[in-house]
Amino acid sequence: MVDCGLTFNSPLNPAHDKDEYVKRHELVAADPSFIEDRRDQLAGIIITHAHEDHVGGIPYLWERFKQPIYTTKFTAEVLRRKLSEVEFGHLVDIVEIEPLDEFTIGPFSVKWLPITHSLPEPCGLMISTPAAKVFHTGDWKLDSNPVVGEGVNRDHFMHLASLNVDAMVCDSTNALKHGNSVSESACESGLYHYINSAPKRVVVTCFASNIARLITIARVAQKTGRRMAVFGRSLVNMIGIARRTGYWPEDCIMIDRRHVGYLPEEEVLVVATGSQGEPRAALGQLAKDTHRDLSLSAKDTIIFSTITIPGNEKPIEQLVNAFIARQIQVVQAHDAVLPIHASGHPNEQELKSMYQWVKPLISVPVHGEPEHLQRHGEIARVTGVKSSLVGQNGDLFQLSSPVMIKRGVVNAKRIAVKR
Ligand SMILES: [Zn+2]
Ligand SMILES: [Zn+2]
């Protein structure tokens, strides 16, 4: 089994929900019954990277599988932290893999191929069995300078062509976007521009797991004579994990959040959680002026170094309006003239490159809405892939002849999970 994620529910009818926040923040996962029913055939669970939509389901669902987990060091550390909060956590066997390791799990031989995304140690998986060979990309982009870790090495993927890969299971998130994605390293110029020209305090919000972005912000703080502090539990946790796994540079020093209020305004740089409009996160508290360590005022600056995840437009707009009403300046990635956010997913040109390198017989677009999967399938076909199997949740993909999709044979409803 590759990955075991979790997501937030979207309100079914936002206009009429009395408690939209509760509904939106209900945690949901894919119903794992199909795999649970075949647990005797399950050899193990591989986690490709530490994002919630790939690892977040484990603390809720692992007891239904009870198989070892194979993953790299950073993801293992994120997972151990999550498992420390559940009763069965100590029973989970986590096997740490080094990128480029090859490992046998039951009848599967798996090679971990380092790739680039938007957090440390993302890996694609070359899965070989006597029946077929599948390259599972995980989430990825082609970044020659990802700030943390090595730039992508195309030789690893060009080599796969010689293995005659049957199917490539691949990320579709940005298949509708032309050209190439922006490199993570390009965010430094934009963040420097906005932070350097800010007259008073600066608060940047970004995804907690984006260690590269956090390091870039810390570097910009050094260059602009500001001191960096962190507001919000998930940021503190992630930076702690980055420290323990050797990804946090020792010279990136942070100050205690309780000292921020005593600094000259032009020396303050806070990184805060809550970029998606979560009212209880640090940014939500700053918007309502209820944060215990800092009260913002006119001419302070908020920088959204993130994207708006579809469905969160309304709460983010409310947050932005609350700041603007208090004359606090807001910079959002979509209207910034210089890049302050880089997506971690491949645009059309990157997908084409990957198909040209790997040359699979079959493309299996995953990780996206139907329009993304459809477009991804077309991109694969124009790049010379013989067949694209564009499916839906609940479909079974038959990868050896006859190649086909068996529609809707698996119950793939979403289930609510909670502790
Ligand atoms: Zn991801
Ligand atoms: Zn993902």
PDB file of C-alpha atoms in Angstrom, residues 145-278:
ATOM      1  CA  ASN A 145      17.542  24.168  -6.708  1.00  0.00           C
ATOM      2  CA  PRO A 146      15.056  23.093  -4.024  1.00  0.00           C
ATOM      3  CA  VAL A 147      16.970  24.895  -1.177  1.00  0.00           C
ATOM      4  CA  VAL A 148      16.785  21.728   0.985  1.00  0.00           C
ATOM      5  CA  GLY A 149      18.322  18.574  -0.483  1.00  0.00           C
ATOM      6  CA  GLU A 150      19.735  17.960  -3.949  1.00  0.00           C
ATOM      7  CA  GLY A 151      18.312  19.234  -7.218  1.00  0.00           C
ATOM      8  CA  VAL A 152      16.453  16.634  -9.236  1.00  0.00           C
ATOM      9  CA  ASN A 153      18.724  14.162 -11.041  1.00  0.00           C
ATOM     10  CA  ARG A 154      17.179  13.235 -14.396  1.00  0.00           C
ATOM     11  CA  ASP A 155      19.565  10.258 -14.812  1.00  0.00           C
ATOM     12  CA  HIS A 156      17.596   8.300 -12.190  1.00  0.00           C
ATOM     13  CA  PHE A 157      14.454   8.596 -14.306  1.00  0.00           C
ATOM     14  CA  MET A 158      16.094   8.183 -17.715  1.00  0.00           C
ATOM     15  CA  HIS A 159      17.520   4.922 -16.406  1.00  0.00           C
ATOM     16  CA  LEU A 160      13.973   3.622 -15.835  1.00  0.00           C
ATOM     17  CA  ALA A 161      13.383   3.515 -19.612  1.00  0.00           C
ATOM     18  CA  SER A 162      15.808   0.581 -19.834  1.00  0.00           C
ATOM     19  CA  LEU A 163      13.675  -1.375 -17.323  1.00  0.00           C
ATOM     20  CA  ASN A 164      10.588  -1.316 -19.605  1.00  0.00           C
ATOM     21  CA  VAL A 165       8.194   0.189 -17.089  1.00  0.00           C
ATOM     22  CA  ASP A 166       4.632  -1.022 -17.574  1.00  0.00           C
ATOM     23  CA  ALA A 167       2.817   1.794 -15.823  1.00  0.00           C
ATOM     24  CA  MET A 168       3.614   5.207 -14.370  1.00  0.00           C
ATOM     25  CA  VAL A 169       1.298   6.364 -11.573  1.00  0.00           C
ATOM     26  CA  CYS A 170       1.718  10.125 -11.569  1.00  0.00           C
ATOM     27  CA  ASP A 171       0.775  13.426  -9.890  1.00  0.00           C
ATOM     28  CA  SER A 172      -1.844  15.482 -11.815  1.00  0.00           C
ATOM     29  CA  THR A 173      -2.260  18.522  -9.506  1.00  0.00           C
ATOM     30  CA  ASN A 174      -0.881  21.127 -11.927  1.00  0.00           C
ATOM     31  CA  ALA A 175      -1.541  19.386 -15.256  1.00  0.00           C
ATOM     32  CA  LEU A 176      -3.642  22.382 -16.377  1.00  0.00           C
ATOM     33  CA  LYS A 177      -0.697  24.765 -15.941  1.00  0.00           C
ATOM     34  CA  HIS A 178       1.563  25.356 -18.926  1.00  0.00           C
ATOM     35  CA  GLY A 179       5.338  25.501 -18.955  1.00  0.00           C
ATOM     36  CA  ASN A 180       7.418  24.691 -15.896  1.00  0.00           C
ATOM     37  CA  SER A 181       6.856  25.298 -12.193  1.00  0.00           C
ATOM     38  CA  VAL A 182       8.799  27.993 -10.330  1.00  0.00           C
ATOM     39  CA  SER A 183      11.856  26.794  -8.392  1.00  0.00           C
ATOM     40  CA  GLU A 184      11.644  26.939  -4.603  1.00  0.00           C
ATOM     41  CA  SER A 185      14.837  29.019  -4.672  1.00  0.00           C
ATOM     42  CA  ALA A 186      13.072  31.758  -6.685  1.00  0.00           C
ATOM     43  CA  CYS A 187      10.986  32.687  -3.620  1.00  0.00           C
ATOM     44  CA  GLU A 188      13.948  34.323  -1.941  1.00  0.00           C
ATOM     45  CA  SER A 189      13.984  37.369  -4.237  1.00  0.00           C
ATOM     46  CA  GLY A 190      10.263  37.982  -3.760  1.00  0.00           C
ATOM     47  CA  LEU A 191      10.305  37.498  -0.007  1.00  0.00           C
ATOM     48  CA  TYR A 192      13.372  39.723   0.273  1.00  0.00           C
ATOM     49  CA  HIS A 193      11.655  42.450  -1.750  1.00  0.00           C
ATOM     50  CA  TYR A 194       8.495  42.534   0.371  1.00  0.00           C
ATOM     51  CA  ILE A 195      10.184  42.053   3.737  1.00  0.00           C
ATOM     52  CA  ASN A 196      12.930  44.584   3.042  1.00  0.00           C
ATOM     53  CA  SER A 197      10.463  47.261   1.957  1.00  0.00           C
ATOM     54  CA  ALA A 198       8.045  46.702   4.863  1.00  0.00           C
ATOM     55  CA  PRO A 199       8.066  49.760   7.146  1.00  0.00           C
ATOM     56  CA  LYS A 200       7.179  48.008  10.390  1.00  0.00           C
ATOM     57  CA  ARG A 201       6.551  44.466  11.621  1.00  0.00           C
ATOM     58  CA  VAL A 202       6.247  41.560   9.168  1.00  0.00           C
ATOM     59  CA  VAL A 203       4.262  38.343   9.615  1.00  0.00           C
ATOM     60  CA  VAL A 204       4.780  35.618   6.991  1.00  0.00           C
ATOM     61  CA  THR A 205       2.463  32.635   6.809  1.00  0.00           C
ATOM     62  CA  CYS A 206       3.360  29.414   4.990  1.00  0.00           C
ATOM     63  CA  PHE A 207       2.842  25.642   5.207  1.00  0.00           C
ATOM     64  CA  ALA A 208       4.632  24.249   8.268  1.00  0.00           C
ATOM     65  CA  SER A 209       6.230  21.314   6.455  1.00  0.00           C
ATOM     66  CA  ASN A 210       7.888  23.534   3.840  1.00  0.00           C
ATOM     67  CA  ILE A 211      11.273  23.546   5.571  1.00  0.00           C
ATOM     68  CA  ALA A 212      12.953  25.096   2.522  1.00  0.00           C
ATOM     69  CA  ARG A 213      10.583  28.084   2.676  1.00  0.00           C
ATOM     70  CA  LEU A 214      11.200  28.492   6.406  1.00  0.00           C
ATOM     71  CA  ILE A 215      14.956  28.476   5.828  1.00  0.00           C
ATOM     72  CA  THR A 216      14.549  31.060   3.044  1.00  0.00           C
ATOM     73  CA  ILE A 217      12.520  33.276   5.402  1.00  0.00           C
ATOM     74  CA  ALA A 218      15.196  32.867   8.111  1.00  0.00           C
ATOM     75  CA  ARG A 219      17.880  33.900   5.584  1.00  0.00           C
ATOM     76  CA  VAL A 220      15.862  36.943   4.527  1.00  0.00           C
ATOM     77  CA  ALA A 221      15.475  37.873   8.207  1.00  0.00           C
ATOM     78  CA  GLN A 222      19.279  37.801   8.551  1.00  0.00           C
ATOM     79  CA  LYS A 223      19.729  39.951   5.428  1.00  0.00           C
ATOM     80  CA  THR A 224      17.127  42.533   6.433  1.00  0.00           C
ATOM     81  CA  GLY A 225      18.174  42.956  10.063  1.00  0.00           C
ATOM     82  CA  ARG A 226      15.080  41.291  11.506  1.00  0.00           C
ATOM     83  CA  ARG A 227      14.767  38.594  14.144  1.00  0.00           C
ATOM     84  CA  MET A 228      12.595  35.614  13.387  1.00  0.00           C
ATOM     85  CA  ALA A 229      10.081  34.105  15.775  1.00  0.00           C
ATOM     86  CA  VAL A 230       7.577  31.329  15.177  1.00  0.00           C
ATOM     87  CA  PHE A 231       3.897  31.336  16.197  1.00  0.00           C
ATOM     88  CA  GLY A 232       1.903  28.099  16.102  1.00  0.00           C
ATOM     89  CA  ARG A 233       2.354  24.508  17.235  1.00  0.00           C
ATOM     90  CA  SER A 234       2.726  22.854  13.823  1.00  0.00           C
ATOM     91  CA  LEU A 235       5.549  25.234  12.863  1.00  0.00           C
ATOM     92  CA  VAL A 236       7.376  24.656  16.151  1.00  0.00           C
ATOM     93  CA  ASN A 237       6.991  20.876  15.705  1.00  0.00           C
ATOM     94  CA  MET A 238       8.194  20.870  12.104  1.00  0.00           C
ATOM     95  CA  ILE A 239      11.250  23.015  12.828  1.00  0.00           C
ATOM     96  CA  GLY A 240      12.064  20.662  15.735  1.00  0.00           C
ATOM     97  CA  ILE A 241      11.857  17.688  13.372  1.00  0.00           C
ATOM     98  CA  ALA A 242      14.011  19.503  10.794  1.00  0.00           C
ATOM     99  CA  ARG A 243      16.600  20.109  13.539  1.00  0.00           C
ATOM    100  CA  ARG A 244      16.625  16.484  14.678  1.00  0.00           C
ATOM    101  CA  THR A 245      16.998  15.186  11.122  1.00  0.00           C
ATOM    102  CA  GLY A 246      19.766  17.617  10.186  1.00  0.00           C
ATOM    103  CA  TYR A 247      17.809  19.853   7.807  1.00  0.00           C
ATOM    104  CA  TRP A 248      17.814  23.045   9.872  1.00  0.00           C
ATOM    105  CA  PRO A 249      20.970  25.196   9.459  1.00  0.00           C
ATOM    106  CA  GLU A 250      22.546  25.882  12.861  1.00  0.00           C
ATOM    107  CA  ASP A 251      23.073  29.564  12.097  1.00  0.00           C
ATOM    108  CA  CYS A 252      19.337  30.131  11.532  1.00  0.00           C
ATOM    109  CA  ILE A 253      18.598  31.242  15.071  1.00  0.00           C
ATOM    110  CA  MET A 254      15.112  32.092  16.263  1.00  0.00           C
ATOM    111  CA  ILE A 255      14.011  34.195  19.181  1.00  0.00           C
ATOM    112  CA  ASP A 256      11.472  33.267  21.836  1.00  0.00           C
ATOM    113  CA  ARG A 257       7.953  34.261  20.721  1.00  0.00           C
ATOM    114  CA  ARG A 258       7.392  35.976  24.083  1.00  0.00           C
ATOM    115  CA  HIS A 259      10.163  38.506  23.272  1.00  0.00           C
ATOM    116  CA  VAL A 260       8.651  39.710  19.978  1.00  0.00           C
ATOM    117  CA  GLY A 261       6.512  42.382  21.639  1.00  0.00           C
ATOM    118  CA  TYR A 262       9.602  44.046  23.135  1.00  0.00           C
ATOM    119  CA  LEU A 263      11.584  44.420  19.895  1.00  0.00           C
ATOM    120  CA  PRO A 264      11.728  47.586  17.759  1.00  0.00           C
ATOM    121  CA  GLU A 265       8.979  47.172  15.137  1.00  0.00           C
ATOM    122  CA  GLU A 266      11.325  47.170  12.153  1.00  0.00           C
ATOM    123  CA  GLU A 267      13.271  44.228  13.620  1.00  0.00           C
ATOM    124  CA  VAL A 268      10.286  41.877  13.884  1.00  0.00           C
ATOM    125  CA  LEU A 269       9.675  38.948  11.530  1.00  0.00           C
ATOM    126  CA  VAL A 270       7.109  36.397  12.693  1.00  0.00           C
ATOM    127  CA  VAL A 271       6.264  33.191  10.856  1.00  0.00           C
ATOM    128  CA  ALA A 272       2.724  32.148  11.714  1.00  0.00           C
ATOM    129  CA  THR A 273       0.424  29.176  11.127  1.00  0.00           C
ATOM    130  CA  GLY A 274      -3.058  29.685   9.681  1.00  0.00           C
ATOM    131  CA  SER A 275      -2.450  30.448   5.990  1.00  0.00           C
ATOM    132  CA  GLN A 276      -5.725  28.713   5.044  1.00  0.00           C
ATOM    133  CA  GLY A 277      -7.866  30.954   7.217  1.00  0.00           C
ATOM    134  CA  GLU A 278      -8.141  28.594  10.195  1.00  0.00           C
TER     135      GLU A 278
END
